[in-house]
Amino acid sequence: MKLCFIGDSHLGHIKPAWETVKVNLSNISIAFRVERTYGEKPLTITSSFGDSSPTVLEDIRLAHSPEVGCDQWDAFVVFGMHYSIASLAAFYKSYRSDKQALDKQSYLLSQLAYESAVADLYACTKASRVIEALQQKTDRPIYYSQQAHPLDWVIERPDLAQGQFSQAVANGDDLHLARDYEDRLAELERNGVIVVRQPEATKKGAIFTRKEYGLADASDTSPNSAYAKGDYFHMNELYGRAVLNQLLPRLGVVI
């Protein structure tokens, strides 16, 4: 089986985990297509239907191997790319539905307007646009591997993410955000995407990831540490293995 993994820096926890797992899976090969901030080559998707016109995503830049030829792989998995609860939490900072707590810094939206705005927010993510491009170019299976929730220690750092996570918890709106995010994942499924959700064992509460799965070590407060720099969104190899243990069987791979 030949797989193509497409994503951004949230593929960082998958690559080392795959290096460990693949020694026992000689019949599986994975090509990684990783967006980089320093990338110069746009992601280019060509059809498996014989269509000669590729889809070029100019704002998704790769440093290496930007081409995705849909006739070369058996299945595609999209990772991260802003289809995350963090995107919803950033929206929550300024906009609330009438089911959520209101403060002086936020605007109140009707439930209908809120749901429409959230749908538009996710439709514009890079993940959504990559998935849409793939669906237009192939009939082979397309998966979305959920971007991990923020690390649990972020609520102890009001200096990060404008304090929106701690605010949501304090307002009792974390459950609302979790339900709204689940609705977005379900929308992907309604559109034919196979969604692989975050492993339950890695989660803490409704919208966080347990700190032991983070790339940042919360006990390392040295000035140049990932914790000091506020990296609450990247996960480590342990998390990557948990994802692969859940993802690969969904792809029909026995591990």
PDB file of C-alpha atoms in Angstrom:
ATOM      1  CA  MET A   1       0.000   0.000   0.000  1.00  0.00           C
ATOM      2  CA  LYS A   2       1.246   3.453  -0.938  1.00  0.00           C
ATOM      3  CA  LEU A   3       0.079   6.386   1.181  1.00  0.00           C
ATOM      4  CA  CYS A   4       0.482  10.139   0.824  1.00  0.00           C
ATOM      5  CA  PHE A   5       0.513  12.218   4.028  1.00  0.00           C
ATOM      6  CA  ILE A   6      -0.103  15.938   3.455  1.00  0.00           C
ATOM      7  CA  GLY A   7       0.174  18.508   6.219  1.00  0.00           C
ATOM      8  CA  ASP A   8       2.110  21.210   7.980  1.00  0.00           C
ATOM      9  CA  SER A   9       4.309  21.235  11.075  1.00  0.00           C
ATOM     10  CA  HIS A  10       1.781  18.940  12.758  1.00  0.00           C
ATOM     11  CA  LEU A  11       3.265  16.116  10.733  1.00  0.00           C
ATOM     12  CA  GLY A  12       6.362  16.570  12.902  1.00  0.00           C
ATOM     13  CA  HIS A  13       5.174  14.016  15.460  1.00  0.00           C
ATOM     14  CA  ILE A  14       4.225  11.509  12.764  1.00  0.00           C
ATOM     15  CA  LYS A  15       7.530  11.206  10.893  1.00  0.00           C
ATOM     16  CA  PRO A  16       9.669   9.953  13.829  1.00  0.00           C
ATOM     17  CA  ALA A  17       6.860   7.661  14.966  1.00  0.00           C
ATOM     18  CA  TRP A  18       6.668   6.189  11.458  1.00  0.00           C
ATOM     19  CA  GLU A  19      10.423   5.569  11.430  1.00  0.00           C
ATOM     20  CA  THR A  20       9.921   3.379  14.494  1.00  0.00           C
ATOM     21  CA  VAL A  21       6.845   1.564  13.218  1.00  0.00           C
ATOM     22  CA  LYS A  22       7.809   0.981   9.599  1.00  0.00           C
ATOM     23  CA  VAL A  23      10.496  -1.649  10.302  1.00  0.00           C
ATOM     24  CA  ASN A  24       7.665  -4.172  10.723  1.00  0.00           C
ATOM     25  CA  LEU A  25       5.619  -2.904   7.773  1.00  0.00           C
ATOM     26  CA  SER A  26       7.661  -3.541   4.669  1.00  0.00           C
ATOM     27  CA  ASN A  27       4.556  -3.577   2.465  1.00  0.00           C
ATOM     28  CA  ILE A  28       3.641   0.023   3.346  1.00  0.00           C
ATOM     29  CA  SER A  29       5.283   3.155   1.976  1.00  0.00           C
ATOM     30  CA  ILE A  30       4.456   6.725   2.940  1.00  0.00           C
ATOM     31  CA  ALA A  31       5.307   9.909   1.046  1.00  0.00           C
ATOM     32  CA  PHE A  32       5.299  13.085   3.134  1.00  0.00           C
ATOM     33  CA  ARG A  33       4.234  16.411   1.648  1.00  0.00           C
ATOM     34  CA  VAL A  34       4.951  19.019   4.326  1.00  0.00           C
ATOM     35  CA  GLU A  35       4.162  22.713   4.167  1.00  0.00           C
ATOM     36  CA  ARG A  36       7.065  24.861   5.378  1.00  0.00           C
ATOM     37  CA  THR A  37       7.228  28.561   6.210  1.00  0.00           C
ATOM     38  CA  TYR A  38      10.437  28.696   4.176  1.00  0.00           C
ATOM     39  CA  GLY A  39       9.006  26.637   1.317  1.00  0.00           C
ATOM     40  CA  GLU A  40       9.205  28.063  -2.176  1.00  0.00           C
ATOM     41  CA  LYS A  41       7.264  25.494  -4.231  1.00  0.00           C
ATOM     42  CA  PRO A  42       3.437  25.516  -4.224  1.00  0.00           C
ATOM     43  CA  LEU A  43       1.535  22.328  -3.528  1.00  0.00           C
ATOM     44  CA  THR A  44       0.425  20.961  -6.891  1.00  0.00           C
ATOM     45  CA  ILE A  45      -2.211  18.239  -7.201  1.00  0.00           C
ATOM     46  CA  THR A  46      -2.660  16.329 -10.450  1.00  0.00           C
ATOM     47  CA  SER A  47      -5.584  14.130 -11.341  1.00  0.00           C
ATOM     48  CA  SER A  48      -5.997  10.373 -11.475  1.00  0.00           C
ATOM     49  CA  PHE A  49      -8.845  10.912 -13.977  1.00  0.00           C
ATOM     50  CA  GLY A  50      -6.603  11.923 -16.877  1.00  0.00           C
ATOM     51  CA  ASP A  51      -7.300  15.626 -16.393  1.00  0.00           C
ATOM     52  CA  SER A  52      -4.187  17.469 -17.583  1.00  0.00           C
ATOM     53  CA  SER A  53      -4.875  20.655 -15.599  1.00  0.00           C
ATOM     54  CA  PRO A  54      -3.333  20.518 -12.086  1.00  0.00           C
ATOM     55  CA  THR A  55      -4.644  22.349  -9.029  1.00  0.00           C
ATOM     56  CA  VAL A  56      -1.959  24.676  -7.689  1.00  0.00           C
ATOM     57  CA  LEU A  57      -2.356  25.940  -4.098  1.00  0.00           C
ATOM     58  CA  GLU A  58      -0.097  28.975  -4.164  1.00  0.00           C
ATOM     59  CA  ASP A  59      -0.269  29.761  -0.445  1.00  0.00           C
ATOM     60  CA  ILE A  60       0.771  26.242   0.608  1.00  0.00           C
ATOM     61  CA  ARG A  61       4.517  26.142   0.046  1.00  0.00           C
ATOM     62  CA  LEU A  62       6.812  23.146   0.317  1.00  0.00           C
ATOM     63  CA  ALA A  63      10.590  22.981   0.367  1.00  0.00           C
ATOM     64  CA  HIS A  64      10.722  19.588  -1.340  1.00  0.00           C
ATOM     65  CA  SER A  65       8.516  17.376  -3.542  1.00  0.00           C
ATOM     66  CA  PRO A  66       5.510  19.693  -3.959  1.00  0.00           C
ATOM     67  CA  GLU A  67       3.729  17.431  -6.452  1.00  0.00           C
ATOM     68  CA  VAL A  68       0.883  15.121  -5.462  1.00  0.00           C
ATOM     69  CA  GLY A  69       0.057  12.868  -8.394  1.00  0.00           C
ATOM     70  CA  CYS A  70      -3.226  11.277  -7.400  1.00  0.00           C
ATOM     71  CA  ASP A  71      -2.604   8.196  -9.529  1.00  0.00           C
ATOM     72  CA  GLN A  72       0.511   7.308  -7.507  1.00  0.00           C
ATOM     73  CA  TRP A  73      -1.063   6.528  -4.116  1.00  0.00           C
ATOM     74  CA  ASP A  74      -3.784   4.296  -2.753  1.00  0.00           C
ATOM     75  CA  ALA A  75      -5.019   6.744  -0.116  1.00  0.00           C
ATOM     76  CA  PHE A  76      -4.381  10.265   1.156  1.00  0.00           C
ATOM     77  CA  VAL A  77      -4.238  11.551   4.732  1.00  0.00           C
ATOM     78  CA  VAL A  78      -4.383  15.268   5.535  1.00  0.00           C
ATOM     79  CA  PHE A  79      -3.000  16.389   8.898  1.00  0.00           C
ATOM     80  CA  GLY A  80      -3.479  19.609  10.835  1.00  0.00           C
ATOM     81  CA  MET A  81      -3.526  22.649   8.531  1.00  0.00           C
ATOM     82  CA  HIS A  82      -5.615  24.802  10.888  1.00  0.00           C
ATOM     83  CA  TYR A  83      -8.713  22.585  10.972  1.00  0.00           C
ATOM     84  CA  SER A  84      -8.394  22.709  14.742  1.00  0.00           C
ATOM     85  CA  ILE A  85     -10.159  23.718  17.894  1.00  0.00           C
ATOM     86  CA  ALA A  86      -7.540  26.463  18.217  1.00  0.00           C
ATOM     87  CA  SER A  87      -9.096  28.188  15.192  1.00  0.00           C
ATOM     88  CA  LEU A  88     -12.479  28.089  16.912  1.00  0.00           C
ATOM     89  CA  ALA A  89     -11.005  29.376  20.184  1.00  0.00           C
ATOM     90  CA  ALA A  90      -9.481  32.350  18.347  1.00  0.00           C
ATOM     91  CA  PHE A  91     -12.923  33.081  16.878  1.00  0.00           C
ATOM     92  CA  TYR A  92     -14.439  32.746  20.365  1.00  0.00           C
ATOM     93  CA  LYS A  93     -12.220  35.561  21.605  1.00  0.00           C
ATOM     94  CA  SER A  94     -14.245  38.079  19.595  1.00  0.00           C
ATOM     95  CA  TYR A  95     -17.545  36.386  18.709  1.00  0.00           C
ATOM     96  CA  ARG A  96     -20.038  34.439  20.809  1.00  0.00           C
ATOM     97  CA  SER A  97     -23.317  32.703  20.180  1.00  0.00           C
ATOM     98  CA  ASP A  98     -26.297  33.350  22.402  1.00  0.00           C
ATOM     99  CA  LYS A  99     -25.506  30.041  24.104  1.00  0.00           C
ATOM    100  CA  GLN A 100     -22.102  31.277  25.292  1.00  0.00           C
ATOM    101  CA  ALA A 101     -20.948  33.755  27.912  1.00  0.00           C
ATOM    102  CA  LEU A 102     -20.721  37.339  26.689  1.00  0.00           C
ATOM    103  CA  ASP A 103     -18.157  39.929  27.774  1.00  0.00           C
ATOM    104  CA  LYS A 104     -17.251  43.506  26.825  1.00  0.00           C
ATOM    105  CA  GLN A 105     -14.604  42.360  24.317  1.00  0.00           C
ATOM    106  CA  SER A 106     -16.876  40.053  22.295  1.00  0.00           C
ATOM    107  CA  TYR A 107     -19.772  40.466  19.880  1.00  0.00           C
ATOM    108  CA  LEU A 108     -23.004  38.532  20.273  1.00  0.00           C
ATOM    109  CA  LEU A 109     -24.217  36.588  17.229  1.00  0.00           C
ATOM    110  CA  SER A 110     -27.483  34.782  16.751  1.00  0.00           C
ATOM    111  CA  GLN A 111     -27.090  31.018  16.710  1.00  0.00           C
ATOM    112  CA  LEU A 112     -27.712  30.953  12.954  1.00  0.00           C
ATOM    113  CA  ALA A 113     -25.139  33.670  12.272  1.00  0.00           C
ATOM    114  CA  TYR A 114     -22.635  31.990  14.591  1.00  0.00           C
ATOM    115  CA  GLU A 115     -22.991  28.602  12.906  1.00  0.00           C
ATOM    116  CA  SER A 116     -22.666  30.170   9.461  1.00  0.00           C
ATOM    117  CA  ALA A 117     -19.539  32.098  10.472  1.00  0.00           C
ATOM    118  CA  VAL A 118     -17.928  29.004  11.998  1.00  0.00           C
ATOM    119  CA  ALA A 119     -18.689  26.985   8.856  1.00  0.00           C
ATOM    120  CA  ASP A 120     -17.033  29.686   6.745  1.00  0.00           C
ATOM    121  CA  LEU A 121     -14.060  29.796   9.105  1.00  0.00           C
ATOM    122  CA  TYR A 122     -13.310  26.105   8.598  1.00  0.00           C
ATOM    123  CA  ALA A 123     -14.141  26.102   4.885  1.00  0.00           C
ATOM    124  CA  CYS A 124     -11.289  28.587   4.409  1.00  0.00           C
ATOM    125  CA  THR A 125      -8.674  26.503   6.216  1.00  0.00           C
ATOM    126  CA  LYS A 126      -5.829  24.992   4.244  1.00  0.00           C
ATOM    127  CA  ALA A 127      -6.993  21.528   5.263  1.00  0.00           C
ATOM    128  CA  SER A 128     -10.419  22.110   3.703  1.00  0.00           C
ATOM    129  CA  ARG A 129      -8.933  23.444   0.505  1.00  0.00           C
ATOM    130  CA  VAL A 130      -6.463  20.550   0.169  1.00  0.00           C
ATOM    131  CA  ILE A 131      -9.277  18.046   0.765  1.00  0.00           C
ATOM    132  CA  GLU A 132     -11.505  19.771  -1.787  1.00  0.00           C
ATOM    133  CA  ALA A 133      -8.702  19.732  -4.357  1.00  0.00           C
ATOM    134  CA  LEU A 134      -8.070  16.029  -3.749  1.00  0.00           C
ATOM    135  CA  GLN A 135     -11.775  15.214  -4.081  1.00  0.00           C
ATOM    136  CA  GLN A 136     -11.818  16.920  -7.468  1.00  0.00           C
ATOM    137  CA  LYS A 137      -8.798  14.940  -8.664  1.00  0.00           C
ATOM    138  CA  THR A 138      -9.314  11.417  -7.319  1.00  0.00           C
ATOM    139  CA  ASP A 139     -11.889   8.903  -6.130  1.00  0.00           C
ATOM    140  CA  ARG A 140      -9.401   7.201  -3.821  1.00  0.00           C
ATOM    141  CA  PRO A 141      -9.953   7.379  -0.036  1.00  0.00           C
ATOM    142  CA  ILE A 142      -9.199  10.680   1.691  1.00  0.00           C
ATOM    143  CA  TYR A 143      -8.670  10.803   5.449  1.00  0.00           C
ATOM    144  CA  TYR A 144      -8.366  13.701   7.853  1.00  0.00           C
ATOM    145  CA  SER A 145      -6.290  13.116  10.987  1.00  0.00           C
ATOM    146  CA  GLN A 146      -7.481  15.586  13.576  1.00  0.00           C
ATOM    147  CA  GLN A 147      -5.068  18.249  14.707  1.00  0.00           C
ATOM    148  CA  ALA A 148      -4.320  17.731  18.401  1.00  0.00           C
ATOM    149  CA  HIS A 149      -5.991  19.958  20.952  1.00  0.00           C
ATOM    150  CA  PRO A 150      -3.734  22.462  22.778  1.00  0.00           C
ATOM    151  CA  LEU A 151      -1.595  21.175  25.627  1.00  0.00           C
ATOM    152  CA  ASP A 152      -3.325  21.417  28.993  1.00  0.00           C
ATOM    153  CA  TRP A 153      -0.806  23.820  30.510  1.00  0.00           C
ATOM    154  CA  VAL A 154      -1.887  26.618  28.170  1.00  0.00           C
ATOM    155  CA  ILE A 155      -4.656  27.596  30.606  1.00  0.00           C
ATOM    156  CA  GLU A 156      -1.922  28.414  33.136  1.00  0.00           C
ATOM    157  CA  ARG A 157      -0.322  30.828  30.667  1.00  0.00           C
ATOM    158  CA  PRO A 158      -2.637  33.840  30.129  1.00  0.00           C
ATOM    159  CA  ASP A 159       0.190  35.384  28.093  1.00  0.00           C
ATOM    160  CA  LEU A 160      -0.507  32.860  25.322  1.00  0.00           C
ATOM    161  CA  ALA A 161      -3.277  32.890  22.713  1.00  0.00           C
ATOM    162  CA  GLN A 162      -4.692  36.046  24.328  1.00  0.00           C
ATOM    163  CA  GLY A 163      -5.915  33.919  27.212  1.00  0.00           C
ATOM    164  CA  GLN A 164      -8.788  32.556  25.144  1.00  0.00           C
ATOM    165  CA  PHE A 165      -8.481  28.971  26.403  1.00  0.00           C
ATOM    166  CA  SER A 166      -8.474  29.885  30.092  1.00  0.00           C
ATOM    167  CA  GLN A 167     -11.346  32.283  29.397  1.00  0.00           C
ATOM    168  CA  ALA A 168     -13.405  29.562  27.716  1.00  0.00           C
ATOM    169  CA  VAL A 169     -12.861  27.220  30.670  1.00  0.00           C
ATOM    170  CA  ALA A 170     -13.652  29.934  33.214  1.00  0.00           C
ATOM    171  CA  ASN A 171     -16.884  30.740  31.350  1.00  0.00           C
ATOM    172  CA  GLY A 172     -17.868  27.080  31.119  1.00  0.00           C
ATOM    173  CA  ASP A 173     -17.785  27.357  27.321  1.00  0.00           C
ATOM    174  CA  ASP A 174     -15.154  24.688  26.689  1.00  0.00           C
ATOM    175  CA  LEU A 175     -17.908  22.101  26.230  1.00  0.00           C
ATOM    176  CA  HIS A 176     -19.644  24.378  23.716  1.00  0.00           C
ATOM    177  CA  LEU A 177     -16.408  24.716  21.757  1.00  0.00           C
ATOM    178  CA  ALA A 178     -15.863  20.954  21.829  1.00  0.00           C
ATOM    179  CA  ARG A 179     -19.372  20.339  20.464  1.00  0.00           C
ATOM    180  CA  ASP A 180     -18.959  22.990  17.767  1.00  0.00           C
ATOM    181  CA  TYR A 181     -15.633  21.472  16.705  1.00  0.00           C
ATOM    182  CA  GLU A 182     -17.139  17.989  16.615  1.00  0.00           C
ATOM    183  CA  ASP A 183     -19.823  19.394  14.301  1.00  0.00           C
ATOM    184  CA  ARG A 184     -17.050  20.509  11.912  1.00  0.00           C
ATOM    185  CA  LEU A 185     -15.447  17.055  11.949  1.00  0.00           C
ATOM    186  CA  ALA A 186     -18.859  15.520  11.308  1.00  0.00           C
ATOM    187  CA  GLU A 187     -19.289  17.881   8.354  1.00  0.00           C
ATOM    188  CA  LEU A 188     -16.125  16.460   6.827  1.00  0.00           C
ATOM    189  CA  GLU A 189     -17.589  12.990   7.232  1.00  0.00           C
ATOM    190  CA  ARG A 190     -20.835  14.048   5.567  1.00  0.00           C
ATOM    191  CA  ASN A 191     -18.701  15.190   2.637  1.00  0.00           C
ATOM    192  CA  GLY A 192     -17.076  11.790   2.228  1.00  0.00           C
ATOM    193  CA  VAL A 193     -13.889  12.300   4.250  1.00  0.00           C
ATOM    194  CA  ILE A 194     -12.841   9.580   6.690  1.00  0.00           C
ATOM    195  CA  VAL A 195     -12.042  11.384   9.947  1.00  0.00           C
ATOM    196  CA  VAL A 196      -9.575   9.955  12.449  1.00  0.00           C
ATOM    197  CA  ARG A 197     -10.155  11.741  15.728  1.00  0.00           C
ATOM    198  CA  GLN A 198      -7.639  12.458  18.448  1.00  0.00           C
ATOM    199  CA  PRO A 199      -6.904   9.336  20.537  1.00  0.00           C
ATOM    200  CA  GLU A 200      -9.040   9.501  23.667  1.00  0.00           C
ATOM    201  CA  ALA A 201      -6.165   8.493  25.945  1.00  0.00           C
ATOM    202  CA  THR A 202      -4.259  11.628  24.950  1.00  0.00           C
ATOM    203  CA  LYS A 203      -7.050  14.055  25.805  1.00  0.00           C
ATOM    204  CA  LYS A 204      -7.606  16.002  28.992  1.00  0.00           C
ATOM    205  CA  GLY A 205     -10.991  17.544  29.540  1.00  0.00           C
ATOM    206  CA  ALA A 206     -13.002  18.716  26.565  1.00  0.00           C
ATOM    207  CA  ILE A 207     -10.454  20.735  24.603  1.00  0.00           C
ATOM    208  CA  PHE A 208      -6.937  19.899  25.784  1.00  0.00           C
ATOM    209  CA  THR A 209      -4.152  17.350  25.307  1.00  0.00           C
ATOM    210  CA  ARG A 210      -2.295  15.816  28.228  1.00  0.00           C
ATOM    211  CA  LYS A 211       1.050  17.519  28.750  1.00  0.00           C
ATOM    212  CA  GLU A 212       3.130  14.333  28.437  1.00  0.00           C
ATOM    213  CA  TYR A 213       2.255  14.227  24.741  1.00  0.00           C
ATOM    214  CA  GLY A 214       3.647  17.687  24.070  1.00  0.00           C
ATOM    215  CA  LEU A 215       6.870  18.584  22.325  1.00  0.00           C
ATOM    216  CA  ALA A 216       7.348  21.243  24.985  1.00  0.00           C
ATOM    217  CA  ASP A 217       8.348  20.092  28.454  1.00  0.00           C
ATOM    218  CA  ALA A 218       6.363  22.216  30.932  1.00  0.00           C
ATOM    219  CA  SER A 219       9.033  21.639  33.588  1.00  0.00           C
ATOM    220  CA  ASP A 220      11.718  23.241  31.405  1.00  0.00           C
ATOM    221  CA  THR A 221      11.365  26.974  31.942  1.00  0.00           C
ATOM    222  CA  SER A 222      14.769  27.913  30.524  1.00  0.00           C
ATOM    223  CA  PRO A 223      14.566  30.962  28.204  1.00  0.00           C
ATOM    224  CA  ASN A 224      15.046  29.024  24.967  1.00  0.00           C
ATOM    225  CA  SER A 225      12.825  26.056  25.806  1.00  0.00           C
ATOM    226  CA  ALA A 226       9.735  25.225  23.771  1.00  0.00           C
ATOM    227  CA  TYR A 227       7.672  25.842  26.900  1.00  0.00           C
ATOM    228  CA  ALA A 228       9.130  29.299  27.453  1.00  0.00           C
ATOM    229  CA  LYS A 229       8.484  30.114  23.799  1.00  0.00           C
ATOM    230  CA  GLY A 230       4.861  29.094  24.239  1.00  0.00           C
ATOM    231  CA  ASP A 231       4.645  26.034  21.995  1.00  0.00           C
ATOM    232  CA  TYR A 232       1.386  24.575  23.272  1.00  0.00           C
ATOM    233  CA  PHE A 233       0.317  23.138  19.919  1.00  0.00           C
ATOM    234  CA  HIS A 234       3.040  20.724  18.720  1.00  0.00           C
ATOM    235  CA  MET A 235       3.112  17.123  19.897  1.00  0.00           C
ATOM    236  CA  ASN A 236       5.912  14.582  20.363  1.00  0.00           C
ATOM    237  CA  GLU A 237       6.712  11.114  19.035  1.00  0.00           C
ATOM    238  CA  LEU A 238       4.690   9.452  21.807  1.00  0.00           C
ATOM    239  CA  TYR A 239       1.626  11.246  20.474  1.00  0.00           C
ATOM    240  CA  GLY A 240       2.614  10.311  16.929  1.00  0.00           C
ATOM    241  CA  ARG A 241       2.657   6.630  17.853  1.00  0.00           C
ATOM    242  CA  ALA A 242      -0.786   6.942  19.439  1.00  0.00           C
ATOM    243  CA  VAL A 243      -2.098   8.494  16.217  1.00  0.00           C
ATOM    244  CA  LEU A 244      -0.538   5.826  13.992  1.00  0.00           C
ATOM    245  CA  ASN A 245      -1.895   3.070  16.236  1.00  0.00           C
ATOM    246  CA  GLN A 246      -5.359   4.478  15.552  1.00  0.00           C
ATOM    247  CA  LEU A 247      -4.892   5.569  11.938  1.00  0.00           C
ATOM    248  CA  LEU A 248      -3.162   2.592  10.334  1.00  0.00           C
ATOM    249  CA  PRO A 249      -5.866   0.030  11.227  1.00  0.00           C
ATOM    250  CA  ARG A 250      -8.433   2.399   9.682  1.00  0.00           C
ATOM    251  CA  LEU A 251      -6.351   2.138   6.516  1.00  0.00           C
ATOM    252  CA  GLY A 252      -6.485  -1.646   6.696  1.00  0.00           C
ATOM    253  CA  VAL A 253      -2.926  -2.010   7.993  1.00  0.00           C
ATOM    254  CA  VAL A 254      -2.292  -4.621  10.682  1.00  0.00           C
ATOM    255  CA  ILE A 255       0.309  -3.393  13.174  1.00  0.00           C
TER     256      ILE A 255
END
